[in-house]
Tab-separated table of C-alpha atoms in Angstrom:
chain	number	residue	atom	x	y	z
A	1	UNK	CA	198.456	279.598	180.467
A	2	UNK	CA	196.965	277.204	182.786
A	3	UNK	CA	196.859	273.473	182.004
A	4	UNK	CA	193.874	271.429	182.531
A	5	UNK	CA	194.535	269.147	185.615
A	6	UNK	CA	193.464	265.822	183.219
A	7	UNK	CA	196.050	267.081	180.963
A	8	UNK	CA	199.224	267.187	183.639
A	9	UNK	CA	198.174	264.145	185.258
A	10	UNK	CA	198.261	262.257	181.804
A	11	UNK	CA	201.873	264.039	180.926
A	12	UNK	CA	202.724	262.906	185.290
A	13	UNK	CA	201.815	259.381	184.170
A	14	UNK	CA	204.391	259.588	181.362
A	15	UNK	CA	207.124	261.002	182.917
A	16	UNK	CA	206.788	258.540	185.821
A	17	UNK	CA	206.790	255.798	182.897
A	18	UNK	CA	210.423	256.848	182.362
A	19	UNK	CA	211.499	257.478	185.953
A	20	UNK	CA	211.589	261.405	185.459
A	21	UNK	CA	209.574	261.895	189.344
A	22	UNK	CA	210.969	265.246	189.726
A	23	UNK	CA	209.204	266.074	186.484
A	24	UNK	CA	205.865	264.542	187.203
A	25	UNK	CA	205.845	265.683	190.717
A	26	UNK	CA	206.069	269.209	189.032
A	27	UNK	CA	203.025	267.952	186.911
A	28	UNK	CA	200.989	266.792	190.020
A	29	UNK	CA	201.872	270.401	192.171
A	30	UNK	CA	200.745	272.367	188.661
A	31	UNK	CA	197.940	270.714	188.772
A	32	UNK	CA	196.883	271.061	192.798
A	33	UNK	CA	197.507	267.059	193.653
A	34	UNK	CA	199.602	267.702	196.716
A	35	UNK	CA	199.246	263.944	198.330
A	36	UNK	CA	200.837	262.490	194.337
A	37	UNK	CA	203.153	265.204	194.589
A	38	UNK	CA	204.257	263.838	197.609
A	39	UNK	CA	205.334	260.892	197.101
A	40	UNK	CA	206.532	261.337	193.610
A	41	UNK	CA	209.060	264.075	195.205
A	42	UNK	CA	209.974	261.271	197.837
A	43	UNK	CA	210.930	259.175	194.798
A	44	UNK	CA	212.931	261.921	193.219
A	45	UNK	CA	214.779	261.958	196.521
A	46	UNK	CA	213.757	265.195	197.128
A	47	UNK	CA	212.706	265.026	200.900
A	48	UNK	CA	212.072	268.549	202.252
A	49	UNK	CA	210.048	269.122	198.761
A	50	UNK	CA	208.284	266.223	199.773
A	51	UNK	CA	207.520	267.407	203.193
A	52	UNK	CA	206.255	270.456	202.127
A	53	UNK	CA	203.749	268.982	199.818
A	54	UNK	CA	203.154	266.420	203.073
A	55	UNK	CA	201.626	269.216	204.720
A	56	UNK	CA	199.962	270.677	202.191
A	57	UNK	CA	198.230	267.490	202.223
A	58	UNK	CA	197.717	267.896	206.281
A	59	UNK	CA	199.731	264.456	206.505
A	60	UNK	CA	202.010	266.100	208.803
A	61	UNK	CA	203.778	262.795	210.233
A	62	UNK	CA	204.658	261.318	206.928
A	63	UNK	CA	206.002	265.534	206.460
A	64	UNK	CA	208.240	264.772	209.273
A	65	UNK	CA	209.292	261.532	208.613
A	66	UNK	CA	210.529	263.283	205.722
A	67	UNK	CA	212.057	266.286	207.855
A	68	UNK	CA	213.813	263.620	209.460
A	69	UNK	CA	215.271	261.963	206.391
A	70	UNK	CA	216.731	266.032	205.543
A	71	UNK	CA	218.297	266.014	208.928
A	72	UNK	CA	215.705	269.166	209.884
A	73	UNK	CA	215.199	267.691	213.347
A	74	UNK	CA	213.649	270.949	214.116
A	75	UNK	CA	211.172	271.198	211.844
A	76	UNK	CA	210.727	267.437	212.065
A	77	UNK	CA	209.748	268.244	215.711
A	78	UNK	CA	207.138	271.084	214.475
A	79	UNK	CA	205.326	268.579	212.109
A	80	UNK	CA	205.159	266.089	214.690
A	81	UNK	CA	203.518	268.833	216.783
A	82	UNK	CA	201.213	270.167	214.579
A	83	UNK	CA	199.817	266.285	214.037
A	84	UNK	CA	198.930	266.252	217.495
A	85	UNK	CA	202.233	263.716	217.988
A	86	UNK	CA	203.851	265.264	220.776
A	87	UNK	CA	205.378	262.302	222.156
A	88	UNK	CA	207.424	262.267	219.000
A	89	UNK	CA	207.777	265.931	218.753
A	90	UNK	CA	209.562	265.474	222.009
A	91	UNK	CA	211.778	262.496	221.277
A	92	UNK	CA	213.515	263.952	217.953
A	93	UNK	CA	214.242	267.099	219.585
A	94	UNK	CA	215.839	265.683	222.627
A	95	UNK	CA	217.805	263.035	220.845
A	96	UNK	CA	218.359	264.614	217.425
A	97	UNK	CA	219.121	268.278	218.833
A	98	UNK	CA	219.838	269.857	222.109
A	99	UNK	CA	216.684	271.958	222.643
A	100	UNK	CA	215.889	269.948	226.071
A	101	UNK	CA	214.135	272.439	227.396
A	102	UNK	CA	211.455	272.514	224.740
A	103	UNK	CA	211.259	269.138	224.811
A	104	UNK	CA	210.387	268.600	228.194
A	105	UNK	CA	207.837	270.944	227.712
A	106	UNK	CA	206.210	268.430	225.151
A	107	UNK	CA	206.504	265.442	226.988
A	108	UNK	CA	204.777	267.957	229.711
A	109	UNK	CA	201.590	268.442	227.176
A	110	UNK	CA	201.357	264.877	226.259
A	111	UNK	CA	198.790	262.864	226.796
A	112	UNK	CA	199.517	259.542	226.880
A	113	UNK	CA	196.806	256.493	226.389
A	114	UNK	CA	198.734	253.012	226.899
A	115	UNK	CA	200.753	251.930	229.163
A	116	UNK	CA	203.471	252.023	226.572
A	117	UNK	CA	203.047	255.488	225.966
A	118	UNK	CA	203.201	256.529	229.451
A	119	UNK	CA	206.211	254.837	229.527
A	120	UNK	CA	207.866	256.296	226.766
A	121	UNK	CA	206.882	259.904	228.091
A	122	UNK	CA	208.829	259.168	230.955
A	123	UNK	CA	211.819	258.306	229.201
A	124	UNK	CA	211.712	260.943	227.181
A	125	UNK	CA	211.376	263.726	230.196
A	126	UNK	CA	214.234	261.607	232.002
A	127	UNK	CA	216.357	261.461	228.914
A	128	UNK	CA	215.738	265.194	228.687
A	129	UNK	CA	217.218	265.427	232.719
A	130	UNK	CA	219.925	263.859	231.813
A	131	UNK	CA	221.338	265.132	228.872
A	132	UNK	CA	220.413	269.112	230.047
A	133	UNK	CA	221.632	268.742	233.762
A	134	UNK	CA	223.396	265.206	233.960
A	135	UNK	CA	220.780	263.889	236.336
A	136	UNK	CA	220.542	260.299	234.883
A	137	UNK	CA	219.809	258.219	238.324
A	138	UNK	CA	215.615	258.322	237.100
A	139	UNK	CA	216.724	257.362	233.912
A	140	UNK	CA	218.767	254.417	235.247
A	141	UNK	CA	215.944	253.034	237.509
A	142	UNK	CA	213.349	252.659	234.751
A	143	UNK	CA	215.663	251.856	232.168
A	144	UNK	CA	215.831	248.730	234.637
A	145	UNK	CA	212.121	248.387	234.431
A	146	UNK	CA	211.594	248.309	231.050
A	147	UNK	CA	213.111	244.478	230.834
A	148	UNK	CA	210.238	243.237	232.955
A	149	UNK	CA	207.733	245.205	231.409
A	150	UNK	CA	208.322	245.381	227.708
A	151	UNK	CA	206.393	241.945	227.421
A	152	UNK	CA	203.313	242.724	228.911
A	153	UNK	CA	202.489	246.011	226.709
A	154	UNK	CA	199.390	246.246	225.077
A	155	UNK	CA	198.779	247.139	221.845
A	156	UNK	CA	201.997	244.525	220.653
A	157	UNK	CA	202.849	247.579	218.548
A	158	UNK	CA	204.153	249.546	221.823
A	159	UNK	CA	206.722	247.116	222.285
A	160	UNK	CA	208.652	247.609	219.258
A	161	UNK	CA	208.784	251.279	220.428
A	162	UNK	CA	209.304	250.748	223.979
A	163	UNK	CA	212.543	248.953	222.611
A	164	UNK	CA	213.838	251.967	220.260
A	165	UNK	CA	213.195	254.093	222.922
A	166	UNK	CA	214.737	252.719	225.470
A	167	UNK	CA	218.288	251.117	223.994
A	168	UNK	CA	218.619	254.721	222.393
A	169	UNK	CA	217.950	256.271	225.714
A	170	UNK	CA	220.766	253.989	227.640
A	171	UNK	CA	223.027	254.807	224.441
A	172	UNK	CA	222.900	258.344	225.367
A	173	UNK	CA	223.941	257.611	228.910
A	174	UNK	CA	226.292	255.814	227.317
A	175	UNK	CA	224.891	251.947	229.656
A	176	UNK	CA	225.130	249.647	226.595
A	177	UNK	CA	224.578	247.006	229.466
A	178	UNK	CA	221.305	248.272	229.583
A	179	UNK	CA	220.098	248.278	226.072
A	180	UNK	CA	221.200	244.667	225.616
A	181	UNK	CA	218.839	243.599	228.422
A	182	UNK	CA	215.673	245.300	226.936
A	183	UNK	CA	216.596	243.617	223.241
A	184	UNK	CA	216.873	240.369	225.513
A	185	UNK	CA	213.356	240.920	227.003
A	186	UNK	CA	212.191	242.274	223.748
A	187	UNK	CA	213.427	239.102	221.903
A	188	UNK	CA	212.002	236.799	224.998
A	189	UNK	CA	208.969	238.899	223.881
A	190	UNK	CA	208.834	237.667	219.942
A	191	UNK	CA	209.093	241.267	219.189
A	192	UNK	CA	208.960	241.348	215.208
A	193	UNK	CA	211.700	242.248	213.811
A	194	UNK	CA	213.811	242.263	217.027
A	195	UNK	CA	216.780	240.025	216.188
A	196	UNK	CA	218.022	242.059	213.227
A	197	UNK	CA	218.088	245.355	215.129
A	198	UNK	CA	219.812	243.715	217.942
A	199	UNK	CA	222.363	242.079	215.556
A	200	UNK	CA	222.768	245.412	214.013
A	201	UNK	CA	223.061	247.190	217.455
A	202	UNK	CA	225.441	245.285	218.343
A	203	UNK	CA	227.859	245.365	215.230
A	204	UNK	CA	227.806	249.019	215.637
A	205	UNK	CA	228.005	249.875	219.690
A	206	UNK	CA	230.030	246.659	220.610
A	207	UNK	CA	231.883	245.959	217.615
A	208	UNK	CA	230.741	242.163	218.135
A	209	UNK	CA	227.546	239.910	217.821
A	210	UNK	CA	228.423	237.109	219.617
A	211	UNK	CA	225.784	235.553	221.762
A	212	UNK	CA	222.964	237.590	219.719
A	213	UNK	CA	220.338	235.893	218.124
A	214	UNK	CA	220.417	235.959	214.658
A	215	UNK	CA	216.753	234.757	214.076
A	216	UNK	CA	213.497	235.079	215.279
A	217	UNK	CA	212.573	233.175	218.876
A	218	UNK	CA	211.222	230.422	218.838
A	219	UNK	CA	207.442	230.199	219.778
A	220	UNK	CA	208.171	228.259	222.883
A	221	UNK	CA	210.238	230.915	223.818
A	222	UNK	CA	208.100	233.956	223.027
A	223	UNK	CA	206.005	235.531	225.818
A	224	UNK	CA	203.179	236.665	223.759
């Protein structure tokens, strides 16, 4: 017998009271809530259930955020895609798996808007070069760039990105000489956030943090 959708989202309420989320998420699918579902399932620690009901939803990047936290780069990739994110799309499969090919063909399609964008497509499609045929000289020339540039990237969001992007791309190619220089810019920058990760970077590719900032810049020292 069906139950009335009031009725499971009263007995979802309860059974979120006492921390049961697996339960209630079951409430919220009976009753056709996929977006509750969602989450509740992410509380449960249920990821790929979660993803599932993510797309339902059509909230396909919080599905692969979710894909991602599962370890199903693949599919990760294929919610990205179907979101329109193919920027992402490409990035998790060429640095989470080792369909290059594909990939590149995705960094190919995409269309990017800001400067940072276009910048991260063409680390990606170098990053793809290098890790299918070992041609990393492209790679190594704008991996250069990006110290200079990271700064001046517009919206501030980018820069964050532009950072990720680029110290994972150099760890690949295995230049950890690299990806201290764009968390130096990125810092010079007043990149939020960017002291921690570069603390924690370097704890876990150098072994040691000495010489990295361990707070913020200082606004004097910030470029905007």
């Amino acid at each position: 017998m069906t139950r009335p959708p009031d009725l499971l989202a009263s007995a979802a309420r309860c059974y979120e009271l006492t921390g049961d989320y697996a339960q209630a998420a079951r409430c919220h699918d009976e009753a056709g809530h996929p977006l509750k579902a969602a989450e509740l399932w992410e509380h449960a620690g249920d990821p790929v259930r979660a993803a599932d009901r993510w797309l339902r939803a059509r909230r396909p990047g919080r599905a692969a955020e979710c894909l991602l936290a599962a370890r199903r780069f693949e599919e990760a990739a294929k919610a990205y895609e179907q979101g329109g994110d193919l920027l992402n799309a490409g990035w998790t499969l060429v640095t989470r798996t080792r369909s290059y090919a594909t990939a590149e063909h995705l960094f190919a399609l995409a269309e990017p808007h800001t400067a940072g964008e276009r910048l991260r497509r063409r680390l990606g499609r170098q990053l793809a070069a290098a890790r299918a045929y070992g041609q990393s000289a492209a790679l190594l020339r704008t991996l250069t760039d990006v110290p200079e540039r990271i700064g001046s990237l517009k919206p501030a969001r980018e820069r964050a990105k532009v950072e990720l992007w680029a110290v994972t791309a150099a760890e690949h190619v295995r230049r950890p000489d690299l990806g201290a220089l764009v968390f130096a810019a990125s810092y010079r920058a007043g990149v939020t956030g960017c002291a921690d990760r570069w603390q924690h970077w370097a704890a876990r590719t150098l072994g040691d943090t000495t010489g990295v900032p361990a707070a913020a810049a200082p606004p004097g020292l910030a470029e905007g």
